[in-house]
Amino acid sequence: MSTISRRGTALAAVVLFVLLALVAAPPGARAAAPPDAGFGAGWLAGLVNEAGFIPGPADAPDVGATLEGAIALGTAGVEEATFDRMVGWLEANVDSVVAPYGTDSPGNLGYLLMLARQAGLNPNVFGGVDLVARLGATLGAFAPGLYGADDPTYDGVFRQSLAILGLDAAGASVPAAAIGWLVDQQCDAPTTAAGGWQAYRVDLGVPCDAPDPVLFVGPDTNATAMAVAATVAAGGAADVNAALTFLAGAEGSGGAWPYIPGGDVDPNSTALVAIALQTAGADASGARAALATWQIGCAAPAEDRGAYASPFSDGFPDLFATRQAIWGASAVAFPPPVASFGPTPDPCAPTTTTTSGPAGPTTTSTSQNSLPAGAVVVTPAFTG
């Protein structure tokens, strides 16, 4: 589907989405993304096949990577043709994307709603599916106020936050019960967990566990970051200041964040915190700078440049880290606004210098491959 025809299907919807983006997003949210986000998105786009998906094992579609990757290209504002191809595949396969394991995923529905906004599409007819209504049908399936029928032990707050962000992106009203569920899940004072969110609190009368990266209990930065973004976007009554204080206290080495306070830092957690800070109108520049230290620079093989590594990838590209790191590096509040595209930056391109001498001007070309890593502005600390 062409860019013109895709974006021209519902002019009124596009205008509505643009207005929503201008009203809901904080100042600067629609500015051009920093170059390292585009650099990373260029690597990510190279993984997308002609059909429009990112292949996984046995070349089967990796639904999660394709969905999150499309959002990444939209937030970075590069690789428009690839973005369009991915959106087309997601529309054509919307039912399997919504229910990859048999039951409708509120998280995937939230992602699709955000992507529809980025693409300027009507979320009520995305691939022939009314995404808003489909998400609404999952409300209360497991517990009152919670989206989704699956056990929320490991993803309750995260999926609820994505669902709320998706509804906000679509300009749809968020049910009070849904916001109330998320607000009630926030950890209370006076424990060291105060202000944060853990994946799911079974009994709200029992205080949250203190964060413990060894036992893997207590509130985590990922659930907290997405809950902050969701409550800010939807105007919920959660204590955002307490949440930001919790996140500030969780900051680890080098200005990066761990999954659980006190643990090892990683790019995914750092990216999600960057999104929360950006959405809440706080300073996210330190988090973005930390993300750059995981980006693979120009001294690495050409096929790896721009990707993000992680503590689990031994210096090689990590697809999961890359797609979420691009979100954080893009300096965009969530839910992301309508995508605006430009050229993909190439900080590794050779530089040309012309000097004058007795024999006339001399032009020299210097390959970025030969430069020290510190000379690559977007990757000052990590070269792969």
XYZ file of C-alpha atoms in Angstrom:
384
model
C 0.000 0.000 0.000
C 1.470 3.362 -0.980
C 2.233 6.112 1.495
C -0.222 8.430 -0.243
C -3.119 5.966 -0.309
C -2.451 4.684 3.208
C -2.358 8.133 4.744
C -5.267 9.370 2.675
C -7.803 6.786 3.778
C -9.263 8.905 6.538
C -8.407 12.587 6.312
C -10.589 13.512 9.240
C -8.864 10.908 11.385
C -5.458 12.237 10.421
C -6.447 15.758 11.375
C -7.785 14.485 14.684
C -4.576 12.586 15.414
C -2.433 15.622 14.571
C -4.482 17.780 16.905
C -4.214 15.165 19.634
C -0.459 15.021 19.190
C -0.109 18.778 19.461
C -2.316 18.981 22.534
C -1.190 15.881 24.427
C 2.529 15.892 23.716
C 4.803 18.190 25.721
C 6.770 20.907 23.913
C 9.509 19.427 21.758
C 7.951 15.952 21.498
C 7.540 16.365 17.716
C 11.046 17.667 17.074
C 13.385 15.663 14.855
C 14.783 12.668 16.692
C 18.460 12.721 17.707
C 20.726 11.126 15.072
C 21.595 8.064 17.141
C 17.923 7.013 17.073
C 17.917 7.184 13.282
C 21.268 5.398 13.130
C 19.790 2.537 15.140
C 16.594 2.522 13.094
C 18.641 2.153 9.924
C 20.112 -1.079 11.287
C 16.688 -2.288 12.392
C 15.141 -1.594 8.990
C 17.745 -3.854 7.426
C 16.202 -6.828 9.240
C 12.757 -6.349 7.691
C 12.043 -8.631 4.743
C 10.108 -7.787 1.598
C 6.898 -9.114 3.134
C 7.142 -6.484 5.876
C 8.042 -8.508 8.963
C 11.187 -9.282 10.934
C 11.895 -13.011 10.667
C 12.483 -15.105 13.757
C 13.515 -18.748 14.100
C 12.904 -20.782 10.922
C 12.107 -17.468 9.191
C 8.682 -17.335 10.830
C 7.368 -13.828 11.578
C 8.586 -12.420 14.882
C 5.399 -10.581 15.802
C 6.816 -8.781 18.837
C 9.908 -7.583 17.001
C 7.861 -6.445 14.008
C 5.325 -4.582 16.119
C 7.847 -2.873 18.386
C 10.206 -2.334 15.447
C 7.576 -0.484 13.437
C 6.949 1.817 16.387
C 10.708 2.363 16.607
C 10.964 3.474 12.973
C 8.055 5.834 13.529
C 9.572 7.386 16.642
C 12.959 7.779 14.934
C 11.311 9.240 11.836
C 13.400 7.376 9.258
C 13.002 4.486 6.806
C 9.498 5.473 5.739
C 9.174 2.845 3.005
C 10.082 0.087 5.442
C 7.696 1.515 8.032
C 4.885 1.447 5.468
C 5.702 -2.145 4.559
C 5.627 -3.202 8.212
C 2.320 -1.451 8.827
C 0.892 -3.181 5.772
C 1.962 -6.594 7.059
C 0.541 -5.889 10.511
C -2.780 -4.833 8.979
C -2.922 -7.947 6.805
C -2.184 -10.192 9.787
C -3.963 -8.235 12.486
C -5.788 -11.187 14.043
C -2.622 -13.204 14.620
C -0.883 -10.087 15.925
C -3.684 -9.364 18.397
C -3.882 -12.959 19.617
C -0.474 -14.576 19.066
C -1.118 -17.225 21.730
C -4.847 -17.753 21.401
C -6.280 -14.962 23.575
C -6.346 -11.275 22.723
C -3.290 -9.457 24.034
C -4.120 -6.018 25.478
C -0.451 -5.109 25.198
C -0.355 -5.849 21.479
C -3.641 -4.011 21.012
C -2.122 -1.027 22.789
C 0.915 -1.151 20.518
C -1.297 -1.376 17.419
C -3.347 1.600 18.555
C -0.175 3.643 19.012
C 1.106 2.487 15.631
C -2.170 3.431 13.953
C -1.717 6.943 15.275
C 1.871 7.076 14.024
C 0.735 5.906 10.586
C -2.228 8.277 10.419
C -4.690 5.400 10.180
C -8.178 5.039 11.624
C -7.863 2.631 14.586
C -11.503 1.616 14.190
C -10.811 -0.073 10.836
C -7.172 -1.154 11.163
C -6.902 -4.184 8.893
C -10.686 -4.370 9.082
C -10.633 -4.569 12.886
C -11.948 -2.050 15.402
C -8.949 -2.033 17.732
C -10.656 0.131 20.348
C -13.667 -2.161 20.598
C -11.499 -5.267 20.591
C -9.443 -3.927 23.470
C -12.586 -2.919 25.342
C -13.896 -6.469 25.080
C -10.973 -7.692 27.203
C -11.681 -5.332 30.123
C -12.485 -7.257 33.278
C -11.870 -10.666 31.721
C -9.476 -11.612 34.547
C -10.221 -9.005 37.204
C -12.366 -5.855 37.398
C -10.635 -2.904 35.743
C -7.807 -4.989 34.247
C -7.418 -5.540 30.512
C -6.841 -9.092 29.325
C -7.873 -12.599 30.306
C -4.403 -14.020 30.955
C -2.777 -14.299 34.377
C -1.275 -10.859 35.140
C 1.428 -12.097 37.523
C 4.280 -11.063 35.260
C 2.803 -8.366 33.037
C -0.303 -6.881 34.656
C 0.889 -3.292 35.063
C 2.852 -3.288 31.819
C -0.023 -4.503 29.648
C -2.496 -2.202 31.397
C -0.214 0.746 30.714
C 0.117 -0.165 27.033
C -3.653 -0.492 26.742
C -4.205 2.941 28.287
C -1.515 4.514 26.099
C -3.171 2.961 23.059
C -6.587 4.337 23.949
C -5.065 7.759 24.505
C -3.361 7.544 21.108
C -6.709 6.751 19.489
C -8.438 9.655 21.192
C -10.740 7.186 22.930
C -11.898 7.602 26.499
C -10.151 5.471 29.094
C -12.615 3.813 31.482
C -12.319 5.054 35.046
C -12.087 1.448 36.207
C -9.008 0.882 34.050
C -7.211 3.961 35.350
C -8.306 3.126 38.875
C -6.852 -0.378 38.607
C -3.475 1.026 37.581
C -3.471 3.728 40.247
C -4.345 1.210 42.950
C -1.391 -0.959 41.953
C 1.141 1.756 42.859
C 3.231 0.922 45.918
C 2.517 3.015 49.009
C 4.731 4.633 51.614
C 6.444 4.075 53.989
C 8.325 1.149 52.387
C 11.365 1.593 50.130
C 9.084 0.492 47.305
C 7.001 3.667 47.647
C 6.090 5.293 44.351
C 6.997 2.337 42.173
C 4.940 -0.354 40.501
C 5.656 -4.048 40.493
C 4.333 -6.363 37.797
C 1.184 -7.217 39.748
C -0.075 -6.879 43.315
C -2.418 -9.718 44.151
C -3.496 -8.261 47.503
C -3.580 -4.473 47.694
C -3.747 -4.714 51.466
C -0.249 -6.176 51.580
C 2.614 -3.673 51.131
C 4.905 -4.133 48.150
C 8.107 -6.035 48.749
C 11.281 -3.986 48.972
C 13.153 -4.064 45.645
C 15.561 -7.012 45.636
C 17.483 -7.841 42.439
C 18.674 -11.155 43.888
C 15.251 -12.481 44.835
C 13.719 -10.615 41.886
C 10.884 -9.117 43.903
C 9.489 -5.658 44.495
C 8.714 -2.806 42.121
C 10.724 -2.587 38.918
C 11.707 0.271 36.645
C 9.947 -1.147 33.574
C 6.470 -1.404 35.094
C 6.975 1.933 36.850
C 8.124 3.725 33.706
C 5.200 2.559 31.601
C 2.717 3.279 34.383
C 4.078 6.824 34.631
C 3.675 7.331 30.881
C 0.147 5.918 30.930
C -1.101 7.910 33.908
C 0.418 11.142 32.602
C -1.037 10.610 29.124
C -4.489 9.703 30.417
C -4.566 12.168 33.293
C -4.740 9.531 35.994
C -4.487 10.285 39.692
C -1.364 8.258 40.424
C 1.386 9.968 42.411
C 3.728 10.718 39.515
C 6.133 12.703 41.691
C 6.547 9.703 43.982
C 7.120 7.510 40.935
C 9.778 9.852 39.570
C 11.440 9.871 42.979
C 11.440 6.070 42.936
C 13.016 6.058 39.474
C 15.627 8.611 40.504
C 16.590 6.411 43.432
C 16.873 3.414 41.121
C 19.401 5.043 38.794
C 22.507 2.912 38.438
C 26.007 3.319 37.093
C 26.707 5.667 34.201
C 23.288 7.293 34.337
C 21.574 4.069 33.247
C 18.870 2.001 34.926
C 18.510 -1.620 36.023
C 15.332 -3.664 35.858
C 15.135 -3.834 39.661
C 16.897 -1.178 41.769
C 20.307 -2.392 42.836
C 20.719 -4.735 39.875
C 22.827 -4.436 36.747
C 21.896 -1.695 34.296
C 20.572 -2.532 30.838
C 19.489 -0.596 27.731
C 15.839 -1.704 27.745
C 15.191 -0.456 31.267
C 17.098 2.745 30.530
C 15.018 3.327 27.395
C 11.710 2.858 29.191
C 12.763 5.240 31.948
C 13.758 7.768 29.272
C 10.224 7.491 27.852
C 8.686 8.018 31.293
C 10.827 11.080 31.952
C 10.095 12.530 28.513
C 6.354 11.956 28.898
C 6.308 13.477 32.376
C 8.183 16.560 31.166
C 11.339 15.710 33.149
C 14.926 15.757 31.896
C 15.644 12.571 29.950
C 18.960 13.676 28.425
C 21.042 11.672 30.898
C 19.151 8.483 30.083
C 19.607 9.094 26.361
C 23.320 9.665 26.861
C 23.545 6.373 28.726
C 21.767 4.605 25.868
C 24.411 5.857 23.441
C 27.074 3.916 25.316
C 25.433 0.656 24.183
C 25.241 1.653 20.524
C 27.639 -0.131 18.194
C 29.795 2.384 16.376
C 31.794 2.820 13.216
C 34.755 0.666 14.265
C 32.508 -2.401 14.142
C 31.651 -4.444 11.024
C 29.275 -2.570 8.735
C 26.430 -5.022 9.327
C 26.441 -4.278 13.077
C 26.694 -0.490 13.052
C 23.846 1.424 14.647
C 22.452 -1.531 16.577
C 22.472 -1.589 20.358
C 24.245 -4.244 22.353
C 23.202 -5.364 25.813
C 24.789 -7.070 28.818
C 23.467 -10.316 27.357
C 24.801 -10.019 23.786
C 28.588 -10.002 24.310
C 29.022 -6.805 22.324
C 26.960 -8.000 19.359
C 23.623 -6.529 18.214
C 20.659 -7.272 20.451
C 17.369 -6.909 18.577
C 15.223 -6.563 21.697
C 17.554 -3.930 23.134
C 17.741 -2.070 19.838
C 14.053 -1.648 19.175
C 13.309 -0.301 22.651
C 16.519 1.744 22.819
C 15.384 3.557 19.685
C 12.177 4.544 21.481
C 14.147 6.070 24.323
C 16.772 7.668 22.097
C 14.112 9.347 19.950
C 13.192 11.894 22.662
C 9.486 11.303 21.980
C 6.770 11.215 24.620
C 4.392 8.257 24.620
C 2.035 7.643 23.006
C 4.119 8.751 20.004
C 2.674 11.404 17.686
C 1.995 11.043 13.966
C 5.294 10.032 12.383
C 7.240 12.550 10.334
C 10.011 11.060 8.211
C 13.399 12.232 7.000
C 16.651 10.714 5.745
C 18.477 8.055 7.739
C 21.678 9.486 9.263
C 24.967 7.774 8.447
C 27.661 8.936 10.878
C 30.017 6.325 9.416
C 30.053 7.826 5.921
C 33.512 8.962 4.730
C 34.277 12.644 5.196
C 35.766 14.745 2.410
C 38.260 17.531 3.120
C 39.661 20.026 0.608
C 42.897 21.897 1.371
C 44.836 24.489 -0.617
C 48.529 24.131 -1.448
C 51.206 25.239 -3.924
C 50.002 22.680 -6.455
C 46.393 23.693 -6.035
C 43.500 22.312 -3.964
C 43.758 18.744 -2.698
C 40.733 16.672 -1.761
C 41.058 13.777 0.664
C 38.459 11.279 1.843
C 38.704 9.826 5.340
C 36.840 6.655 6.228
C 35.080 6.799 9.578
C 36.229 3.195 10.073
C 39.731 4.456 10.723
C 38.699 6.998 13.318
C 38.739 6.288 17.046
C 35.375 5.496 18.587
C 35.378 8.833 20.407
C 35.225 10.629 17.069
C 31.826 9.129 16.332
C 29.496 11.586 17.996
C 26.584 9.201 18.466
C 28.677 6.359 19.888
C 31.267 7.895 22.199
C 31.803 4.930 24.468
C 30.921 1.648 22.789
C 32.393 0.270 19.576
C 31.278 -3.351 19.621
